[in-house]
PDB file of C-alpha atoms in Angstrom:
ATOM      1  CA  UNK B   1     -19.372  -9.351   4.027  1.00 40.00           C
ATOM      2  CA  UNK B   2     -21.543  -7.212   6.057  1.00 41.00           C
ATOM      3  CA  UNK B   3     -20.350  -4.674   8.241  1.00 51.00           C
ATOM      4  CA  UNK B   4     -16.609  -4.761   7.187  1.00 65.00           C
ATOM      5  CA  UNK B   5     -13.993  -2.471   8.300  1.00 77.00           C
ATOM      6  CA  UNK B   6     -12.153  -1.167   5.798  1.00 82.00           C
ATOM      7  CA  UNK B   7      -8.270  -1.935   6.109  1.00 89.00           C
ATOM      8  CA  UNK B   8      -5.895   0.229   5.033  1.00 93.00           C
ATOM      9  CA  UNK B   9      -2.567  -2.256   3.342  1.00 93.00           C
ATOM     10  CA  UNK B  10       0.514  -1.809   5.933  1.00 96.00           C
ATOM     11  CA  UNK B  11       3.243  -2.360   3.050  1.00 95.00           C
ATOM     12  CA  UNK B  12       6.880  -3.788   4.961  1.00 94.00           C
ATOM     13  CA  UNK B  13       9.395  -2.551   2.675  1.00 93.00           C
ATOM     14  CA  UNK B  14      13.494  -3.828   4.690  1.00 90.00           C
ATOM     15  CA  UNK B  15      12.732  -2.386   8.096  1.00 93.00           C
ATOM     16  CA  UNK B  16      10.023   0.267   7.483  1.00 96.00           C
ATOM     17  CA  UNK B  17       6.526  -0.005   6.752  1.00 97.00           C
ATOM     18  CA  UNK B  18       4.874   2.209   4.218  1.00 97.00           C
ATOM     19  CA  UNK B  19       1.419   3.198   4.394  1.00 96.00           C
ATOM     20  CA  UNK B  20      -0.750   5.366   1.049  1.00 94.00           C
ATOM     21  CA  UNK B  21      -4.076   6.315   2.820  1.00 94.00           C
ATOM     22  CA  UNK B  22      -6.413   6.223  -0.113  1.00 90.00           C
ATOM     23  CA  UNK B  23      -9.597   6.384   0.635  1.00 87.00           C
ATOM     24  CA  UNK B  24     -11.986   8.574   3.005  1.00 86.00           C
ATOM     25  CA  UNK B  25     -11.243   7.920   5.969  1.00 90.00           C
ATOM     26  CA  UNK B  26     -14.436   6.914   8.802  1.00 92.00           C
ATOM     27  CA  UNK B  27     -14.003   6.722  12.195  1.00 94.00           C
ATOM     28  CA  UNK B  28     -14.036   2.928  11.953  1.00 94.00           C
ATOM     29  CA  UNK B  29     -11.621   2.413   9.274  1.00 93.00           C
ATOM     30  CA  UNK B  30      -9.129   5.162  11.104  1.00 95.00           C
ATOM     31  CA  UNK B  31      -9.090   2.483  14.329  1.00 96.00           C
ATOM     32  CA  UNK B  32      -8.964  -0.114  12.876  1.00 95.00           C
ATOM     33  CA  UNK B  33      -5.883   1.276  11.357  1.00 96.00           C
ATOM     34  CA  UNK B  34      -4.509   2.725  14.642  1.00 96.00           C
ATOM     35  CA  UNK B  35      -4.834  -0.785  15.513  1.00 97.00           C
ATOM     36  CA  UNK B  36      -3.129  -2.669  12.369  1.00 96.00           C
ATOM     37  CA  UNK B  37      -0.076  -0.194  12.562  1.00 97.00           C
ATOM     38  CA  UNK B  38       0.518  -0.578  16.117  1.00 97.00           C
ATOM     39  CA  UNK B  39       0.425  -4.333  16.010  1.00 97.00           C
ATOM     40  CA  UNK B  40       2.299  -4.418  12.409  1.00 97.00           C
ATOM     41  CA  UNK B  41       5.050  -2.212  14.109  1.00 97.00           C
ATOM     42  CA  UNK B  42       5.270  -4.693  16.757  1.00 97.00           C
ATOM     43  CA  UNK B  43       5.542  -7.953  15.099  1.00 96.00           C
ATOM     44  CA  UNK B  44       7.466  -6.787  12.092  1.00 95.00           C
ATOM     45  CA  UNK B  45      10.000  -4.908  14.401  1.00 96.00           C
ATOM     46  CA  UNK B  46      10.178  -1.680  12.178  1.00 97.00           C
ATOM     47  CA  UNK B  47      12.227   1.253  13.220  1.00 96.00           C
ATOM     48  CA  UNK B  48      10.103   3.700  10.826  1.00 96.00           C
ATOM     49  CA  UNK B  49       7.045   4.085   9.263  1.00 97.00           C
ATOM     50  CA  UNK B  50       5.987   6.516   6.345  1.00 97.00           C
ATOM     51  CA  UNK B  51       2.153   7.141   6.389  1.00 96.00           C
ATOM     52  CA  UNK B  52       1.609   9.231   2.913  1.00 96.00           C
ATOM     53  CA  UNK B  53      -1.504  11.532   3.039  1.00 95.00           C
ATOM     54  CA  UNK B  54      -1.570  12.524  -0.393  1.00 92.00           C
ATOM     55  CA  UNK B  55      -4.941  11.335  -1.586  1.00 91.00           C
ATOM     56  CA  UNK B  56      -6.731  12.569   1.845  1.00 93.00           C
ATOM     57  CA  UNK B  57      -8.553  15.904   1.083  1.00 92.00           C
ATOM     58  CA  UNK B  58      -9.985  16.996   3.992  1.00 90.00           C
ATOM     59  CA  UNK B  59      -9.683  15.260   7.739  1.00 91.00           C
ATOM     60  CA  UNK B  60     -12.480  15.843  10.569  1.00 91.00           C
ATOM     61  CA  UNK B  61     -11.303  16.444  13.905  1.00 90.00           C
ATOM     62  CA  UNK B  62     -12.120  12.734  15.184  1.00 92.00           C
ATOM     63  CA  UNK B  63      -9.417  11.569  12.438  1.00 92.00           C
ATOM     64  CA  UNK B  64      -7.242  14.133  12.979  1.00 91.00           C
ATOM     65  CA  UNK B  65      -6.806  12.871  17.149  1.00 90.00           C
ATOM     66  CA  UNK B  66      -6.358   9.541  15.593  1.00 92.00           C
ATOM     67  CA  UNK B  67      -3.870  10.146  13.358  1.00 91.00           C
ATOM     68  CA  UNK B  68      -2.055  12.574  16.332  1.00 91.00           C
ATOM     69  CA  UNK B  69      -2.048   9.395  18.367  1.00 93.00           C
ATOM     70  CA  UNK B  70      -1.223   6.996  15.775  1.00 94.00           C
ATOM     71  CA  UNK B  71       1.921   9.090  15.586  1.00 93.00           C
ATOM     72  CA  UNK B  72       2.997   9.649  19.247  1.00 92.00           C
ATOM     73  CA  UNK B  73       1.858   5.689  19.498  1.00 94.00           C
ATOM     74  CA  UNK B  74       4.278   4.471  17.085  1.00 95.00           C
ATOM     75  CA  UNK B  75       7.170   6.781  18.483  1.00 92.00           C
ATOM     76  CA  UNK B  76       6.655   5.131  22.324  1.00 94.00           C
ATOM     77  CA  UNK B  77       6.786   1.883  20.545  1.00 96.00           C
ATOM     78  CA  UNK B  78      10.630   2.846  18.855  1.00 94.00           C
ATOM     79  CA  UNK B  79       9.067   3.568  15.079  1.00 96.00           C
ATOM     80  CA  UNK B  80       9.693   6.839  13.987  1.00 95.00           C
ATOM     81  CA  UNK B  81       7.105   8.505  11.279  1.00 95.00           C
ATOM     82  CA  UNK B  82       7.261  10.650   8.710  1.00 96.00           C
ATOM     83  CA  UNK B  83       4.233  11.756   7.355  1.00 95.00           C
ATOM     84  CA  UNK B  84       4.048  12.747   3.422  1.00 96.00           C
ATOM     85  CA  UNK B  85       1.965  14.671   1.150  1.00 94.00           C
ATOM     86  CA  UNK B  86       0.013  16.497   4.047  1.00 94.00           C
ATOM     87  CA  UNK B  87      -2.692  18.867   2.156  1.00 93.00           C
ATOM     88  CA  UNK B  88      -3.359  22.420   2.560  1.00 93.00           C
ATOM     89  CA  UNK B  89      -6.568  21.504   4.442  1.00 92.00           C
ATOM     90  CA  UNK B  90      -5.414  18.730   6.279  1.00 92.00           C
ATOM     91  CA  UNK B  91      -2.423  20.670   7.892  1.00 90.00           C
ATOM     92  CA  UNK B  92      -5.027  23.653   8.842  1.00 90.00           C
ATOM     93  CA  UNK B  93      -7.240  21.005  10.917  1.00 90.00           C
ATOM     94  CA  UNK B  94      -4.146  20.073  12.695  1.00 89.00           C
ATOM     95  CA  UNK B  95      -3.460  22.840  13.615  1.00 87.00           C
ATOM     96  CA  UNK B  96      -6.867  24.241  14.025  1.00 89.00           C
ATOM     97  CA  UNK B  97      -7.274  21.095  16.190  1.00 87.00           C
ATOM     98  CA  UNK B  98      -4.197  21.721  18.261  1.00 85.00           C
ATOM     99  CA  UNK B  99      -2.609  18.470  17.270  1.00 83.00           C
ATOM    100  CA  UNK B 100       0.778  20.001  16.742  1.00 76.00           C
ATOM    101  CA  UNK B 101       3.032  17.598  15.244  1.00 76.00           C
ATOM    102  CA  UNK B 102       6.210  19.841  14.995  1.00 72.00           C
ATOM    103  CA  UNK B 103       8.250  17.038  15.698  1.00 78.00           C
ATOM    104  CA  UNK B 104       6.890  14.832  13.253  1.00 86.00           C
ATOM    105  CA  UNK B 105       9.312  15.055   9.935  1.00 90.00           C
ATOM    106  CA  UNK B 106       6.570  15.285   6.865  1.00 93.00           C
ATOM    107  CA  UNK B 107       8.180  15.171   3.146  1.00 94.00           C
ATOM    108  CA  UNK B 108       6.476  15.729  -0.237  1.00 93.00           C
ATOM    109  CA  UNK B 109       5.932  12.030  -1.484  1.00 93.00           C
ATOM    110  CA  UNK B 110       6.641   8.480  -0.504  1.00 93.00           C
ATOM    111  CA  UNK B 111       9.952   8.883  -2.196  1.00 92.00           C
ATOM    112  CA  UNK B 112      11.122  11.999  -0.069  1.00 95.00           C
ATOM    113  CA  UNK B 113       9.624  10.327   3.026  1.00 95.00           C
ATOM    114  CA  UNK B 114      11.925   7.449   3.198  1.00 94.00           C
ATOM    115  CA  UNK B 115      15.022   9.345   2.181  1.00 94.00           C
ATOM    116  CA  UNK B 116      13.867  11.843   4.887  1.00 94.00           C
ATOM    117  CA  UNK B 117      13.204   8.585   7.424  1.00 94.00           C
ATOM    118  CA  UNK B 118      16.293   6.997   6.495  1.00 93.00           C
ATOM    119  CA  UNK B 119      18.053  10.595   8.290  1.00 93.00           C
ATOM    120  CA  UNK B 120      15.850  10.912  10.913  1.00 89.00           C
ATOM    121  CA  UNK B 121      16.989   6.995  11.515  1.00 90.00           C
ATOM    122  CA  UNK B 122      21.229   7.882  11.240  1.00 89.00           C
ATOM    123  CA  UNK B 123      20.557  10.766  13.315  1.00 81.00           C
TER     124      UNK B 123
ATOM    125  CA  UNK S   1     -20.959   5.969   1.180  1.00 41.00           C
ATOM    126  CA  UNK S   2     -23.877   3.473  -0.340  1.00 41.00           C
ATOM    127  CA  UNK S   3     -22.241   1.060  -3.133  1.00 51.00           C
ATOM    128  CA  UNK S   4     -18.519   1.961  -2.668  1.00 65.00           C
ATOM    129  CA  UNK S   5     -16.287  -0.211  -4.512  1.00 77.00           C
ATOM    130  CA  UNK S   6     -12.992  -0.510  -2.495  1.00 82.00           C
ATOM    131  CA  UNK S   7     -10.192   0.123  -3.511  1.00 89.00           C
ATOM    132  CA  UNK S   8      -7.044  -1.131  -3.378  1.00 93.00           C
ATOM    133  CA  UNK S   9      -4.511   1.201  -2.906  1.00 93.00           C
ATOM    134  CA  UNK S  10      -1.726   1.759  -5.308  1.00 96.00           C
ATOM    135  CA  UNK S  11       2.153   3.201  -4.059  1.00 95.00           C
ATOM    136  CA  UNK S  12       4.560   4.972  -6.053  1.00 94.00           C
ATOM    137  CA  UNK S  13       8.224   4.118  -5.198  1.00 93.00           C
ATOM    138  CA  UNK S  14      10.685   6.173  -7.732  1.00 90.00           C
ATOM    139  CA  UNK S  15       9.576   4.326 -11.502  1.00 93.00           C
ATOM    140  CA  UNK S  16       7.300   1.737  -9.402  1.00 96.00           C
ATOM    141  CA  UNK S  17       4.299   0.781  -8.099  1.00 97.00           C
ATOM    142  CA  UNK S  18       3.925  -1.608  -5.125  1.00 97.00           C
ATOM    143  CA  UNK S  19       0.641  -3.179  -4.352  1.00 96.00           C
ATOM    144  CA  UNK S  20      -0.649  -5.027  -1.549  1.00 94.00           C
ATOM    145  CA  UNK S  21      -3.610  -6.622  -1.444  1.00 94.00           C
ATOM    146  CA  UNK S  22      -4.670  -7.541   1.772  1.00 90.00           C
ATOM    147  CA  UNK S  23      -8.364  -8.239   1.437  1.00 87.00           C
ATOM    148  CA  UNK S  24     -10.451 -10.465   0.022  1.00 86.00           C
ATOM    149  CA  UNK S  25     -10.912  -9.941  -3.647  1.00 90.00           C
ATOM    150  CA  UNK S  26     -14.537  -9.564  -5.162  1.00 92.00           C
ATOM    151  CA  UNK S  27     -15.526  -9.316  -8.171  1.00 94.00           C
ATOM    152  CA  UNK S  28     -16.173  -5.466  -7.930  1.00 94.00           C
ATOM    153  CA  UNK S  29     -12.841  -4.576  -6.217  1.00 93.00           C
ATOM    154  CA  UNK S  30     -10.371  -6.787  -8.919  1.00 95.00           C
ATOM    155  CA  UNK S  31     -12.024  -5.027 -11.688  1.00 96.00           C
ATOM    156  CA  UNK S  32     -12.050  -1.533 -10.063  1.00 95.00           C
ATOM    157  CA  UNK S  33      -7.731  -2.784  -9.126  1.00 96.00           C
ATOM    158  CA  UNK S  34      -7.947  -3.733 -13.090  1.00 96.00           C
ATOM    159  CA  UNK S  35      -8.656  -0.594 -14.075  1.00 97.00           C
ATOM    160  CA  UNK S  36      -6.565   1.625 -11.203  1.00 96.00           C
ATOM    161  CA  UNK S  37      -3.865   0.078 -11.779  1.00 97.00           C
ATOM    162  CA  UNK S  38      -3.754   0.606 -15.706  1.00 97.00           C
ATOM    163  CA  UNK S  39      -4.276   3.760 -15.306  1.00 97.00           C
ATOM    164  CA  UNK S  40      -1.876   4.203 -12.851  1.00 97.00           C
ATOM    165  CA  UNK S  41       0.437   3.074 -14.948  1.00 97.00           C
ATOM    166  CA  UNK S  42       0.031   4.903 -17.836  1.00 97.00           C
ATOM    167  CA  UNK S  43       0.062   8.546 -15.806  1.00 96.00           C
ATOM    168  CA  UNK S  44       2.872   7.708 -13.714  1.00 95.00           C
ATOM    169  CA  UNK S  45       5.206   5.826 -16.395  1.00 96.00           C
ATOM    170  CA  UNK S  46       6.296   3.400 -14.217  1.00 96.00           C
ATOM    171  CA  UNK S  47       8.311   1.005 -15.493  1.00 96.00           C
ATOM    172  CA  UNK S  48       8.129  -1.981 -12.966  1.00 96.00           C
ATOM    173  CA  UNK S  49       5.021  -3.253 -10.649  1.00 97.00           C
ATOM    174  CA  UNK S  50       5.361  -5.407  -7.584  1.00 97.00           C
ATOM    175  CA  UNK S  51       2.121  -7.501  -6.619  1.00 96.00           C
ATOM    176  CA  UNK S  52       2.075  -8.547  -3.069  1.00 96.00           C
ATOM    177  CA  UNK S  53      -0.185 -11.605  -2.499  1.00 95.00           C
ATOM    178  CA  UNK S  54       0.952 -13.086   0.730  1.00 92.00           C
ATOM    179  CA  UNK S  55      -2.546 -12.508   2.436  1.00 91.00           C
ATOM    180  CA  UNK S  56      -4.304 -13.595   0.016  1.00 93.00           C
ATOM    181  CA  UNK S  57      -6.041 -16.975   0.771  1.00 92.00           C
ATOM    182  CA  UNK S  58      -7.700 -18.457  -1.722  1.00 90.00           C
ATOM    183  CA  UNK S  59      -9.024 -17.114  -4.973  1.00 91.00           C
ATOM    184  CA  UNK S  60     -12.025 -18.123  -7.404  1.00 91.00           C
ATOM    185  CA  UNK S  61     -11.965 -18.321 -11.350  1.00 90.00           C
ATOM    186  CA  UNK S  62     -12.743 -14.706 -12.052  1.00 92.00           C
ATOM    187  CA  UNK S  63     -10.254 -13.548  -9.630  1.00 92.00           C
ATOM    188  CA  UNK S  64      -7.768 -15.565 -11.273  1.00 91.00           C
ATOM    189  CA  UNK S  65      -8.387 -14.149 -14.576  1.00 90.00           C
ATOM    190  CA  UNK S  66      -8.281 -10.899 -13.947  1.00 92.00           C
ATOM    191  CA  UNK S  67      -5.320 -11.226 -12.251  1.00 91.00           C
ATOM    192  CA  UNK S  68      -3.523 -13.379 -15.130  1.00 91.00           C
ATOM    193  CA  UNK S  69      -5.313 -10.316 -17.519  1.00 93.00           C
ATOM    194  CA  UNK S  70      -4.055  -7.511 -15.035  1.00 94.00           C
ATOM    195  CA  UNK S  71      -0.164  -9.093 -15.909  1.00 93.00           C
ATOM    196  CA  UNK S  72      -0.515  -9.244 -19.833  1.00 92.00           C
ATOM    197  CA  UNK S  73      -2.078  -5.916 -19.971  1.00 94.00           C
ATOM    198  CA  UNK S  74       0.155  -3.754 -17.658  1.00 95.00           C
ATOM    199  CA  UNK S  75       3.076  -5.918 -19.758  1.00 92.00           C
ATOM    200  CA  UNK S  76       1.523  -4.483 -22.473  1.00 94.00           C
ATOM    201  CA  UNK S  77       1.786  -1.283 -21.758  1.00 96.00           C
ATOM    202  CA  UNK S  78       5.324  -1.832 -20.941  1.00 94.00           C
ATOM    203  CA  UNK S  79       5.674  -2.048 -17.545  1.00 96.00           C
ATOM    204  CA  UNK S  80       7.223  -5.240 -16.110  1.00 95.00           C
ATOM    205  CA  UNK S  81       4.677  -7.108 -13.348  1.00 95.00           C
ATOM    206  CA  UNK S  82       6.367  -9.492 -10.435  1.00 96.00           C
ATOM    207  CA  UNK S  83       3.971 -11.224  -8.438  1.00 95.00           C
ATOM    208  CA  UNK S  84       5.212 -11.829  -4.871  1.00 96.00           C
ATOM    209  CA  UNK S  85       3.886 -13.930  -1.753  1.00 94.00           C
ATOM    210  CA  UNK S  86       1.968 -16.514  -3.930  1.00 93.00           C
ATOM    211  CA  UNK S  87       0.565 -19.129  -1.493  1.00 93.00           C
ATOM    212  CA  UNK S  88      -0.140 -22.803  -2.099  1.00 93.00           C
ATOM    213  CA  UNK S  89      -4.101 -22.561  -2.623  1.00 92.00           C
ATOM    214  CA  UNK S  90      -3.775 -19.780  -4.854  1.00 92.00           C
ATOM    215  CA  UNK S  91      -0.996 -21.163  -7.374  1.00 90.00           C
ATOM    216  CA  UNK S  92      -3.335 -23.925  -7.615  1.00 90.00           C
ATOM    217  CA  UNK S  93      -6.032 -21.786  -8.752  1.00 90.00           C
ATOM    218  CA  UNK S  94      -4.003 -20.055 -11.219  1.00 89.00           C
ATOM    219  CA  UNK S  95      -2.558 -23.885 -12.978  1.00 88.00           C
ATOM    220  CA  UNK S  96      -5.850 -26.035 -12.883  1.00 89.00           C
ATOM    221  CA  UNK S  97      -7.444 -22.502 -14.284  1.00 87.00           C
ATOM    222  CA  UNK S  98      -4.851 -22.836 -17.277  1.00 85.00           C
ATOM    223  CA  UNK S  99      -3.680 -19.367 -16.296  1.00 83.00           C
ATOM    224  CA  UNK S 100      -0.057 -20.077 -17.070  1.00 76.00           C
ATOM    225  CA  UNK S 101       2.059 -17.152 -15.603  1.00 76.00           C
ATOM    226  CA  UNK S 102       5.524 -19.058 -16.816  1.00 72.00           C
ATOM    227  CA  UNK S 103       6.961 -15.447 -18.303  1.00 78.00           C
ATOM    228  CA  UNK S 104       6.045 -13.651 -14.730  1.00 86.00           C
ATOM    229  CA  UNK S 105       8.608 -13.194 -12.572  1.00 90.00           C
ATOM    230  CA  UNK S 106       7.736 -14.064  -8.843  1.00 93.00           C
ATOM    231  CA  UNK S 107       9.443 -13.789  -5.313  1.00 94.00           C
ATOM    232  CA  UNK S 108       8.873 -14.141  -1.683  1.00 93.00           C
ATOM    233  CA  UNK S 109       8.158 -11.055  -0.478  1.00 93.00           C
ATOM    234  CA  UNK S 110       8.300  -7.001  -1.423  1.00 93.00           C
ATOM    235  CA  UNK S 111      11.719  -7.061  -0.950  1.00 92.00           C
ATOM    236  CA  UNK S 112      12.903  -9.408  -3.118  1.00 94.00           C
ATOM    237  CA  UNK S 113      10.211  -8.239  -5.804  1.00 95.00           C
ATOM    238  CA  UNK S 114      11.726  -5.440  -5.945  1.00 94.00           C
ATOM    239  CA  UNK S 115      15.523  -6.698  -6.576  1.00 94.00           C
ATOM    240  CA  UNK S 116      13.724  -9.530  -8.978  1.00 94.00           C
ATOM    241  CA  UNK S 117      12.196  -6.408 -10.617  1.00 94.00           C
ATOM    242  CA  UNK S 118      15.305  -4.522 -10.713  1.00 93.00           C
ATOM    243  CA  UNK S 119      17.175  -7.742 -12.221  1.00 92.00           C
ATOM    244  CA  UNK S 120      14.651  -8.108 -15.048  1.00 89.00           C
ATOM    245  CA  UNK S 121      14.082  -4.547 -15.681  1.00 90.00           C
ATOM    246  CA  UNK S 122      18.203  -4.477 -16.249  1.00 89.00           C
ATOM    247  CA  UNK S 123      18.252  -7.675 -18.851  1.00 81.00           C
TER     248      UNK S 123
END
């Protein structure tokens, strides 16, 4: 108890691991989960990751860096993500933010992300 | 902020929903998964769910039973449950609790609940 970190579940589904960010995310919770993913990528060995923004509203500019670098991260480290269900505001903090991730593959839902992955992958 | 309840986050994979819990279960957070997930179920129409409990340590009585009540209910409403990762301290729980999952399909990991789900869904 006490001052818990939130985790956000890192789901390994064959050699990708799938992420559903559900909650509001806090500066806290968002490293920790920098940190999960990066070690989850490395132990599991995953060559992609889908991180599915659906259920996140609105990002400040502190989570939007993170996730930036959570994505670049996981690409130095061989795991390629596709990010899903990116909202209308989320996408304009990006880019208001200057976190332009035009070579980051996005799809509609968890569904199209791993189809989409699974191309990026055979590429 | 203040009282949150967390919550355990709930992925939609074509006609199912995976689940991993990764935290330690109180009271608060099984009965707000309880709920989630049932209605979950019922807006999505998903036919098959796949409960990952491979970090889950240890469990208490009420945990137990709303876990073994979380399977008859979402069976109830027609979708199949498998219950993966099971470890030792937790299956003991479940028998000496007289929470007899004997109809609920289990396996390893989210892999093989999935095929196990797939199998059962198809008999």
């Amino acid at each position: 108890m006490g001052s818990d970190t939130v985790r956000i579940p890192i789901l390994k589904l064959h050699n990708y691991l799938l992420i559903s960010i559900q909650i509001d995310l806090d500066d806290q919770t968002a490293i920790q989960f920098q940190e999960d993913l990066l070690s989850k990528i490395h132990e599991s060995g995953a060559s992609g990751v889908v991180i599915d923004l659906t259920s996140v509203d609105i990002i400040d500019s502190f989570i939007a860096k993170v996730l930036g670098d959570v994505v670049t991260m996981s690409d130095l480290m061989g795991a390629k993500v596709v990010l899903t269900g990116i909202q209308p505001a989320v996408a304009m903090t990006l880019i208001d933010l200057g976190i332009h991730l035009q070579d980051v593959p996005t799809a509609l839902d968890l569904e199209q992300g791993l189809i989409k992955l699974r191309q990026e992958l055979e590429e």
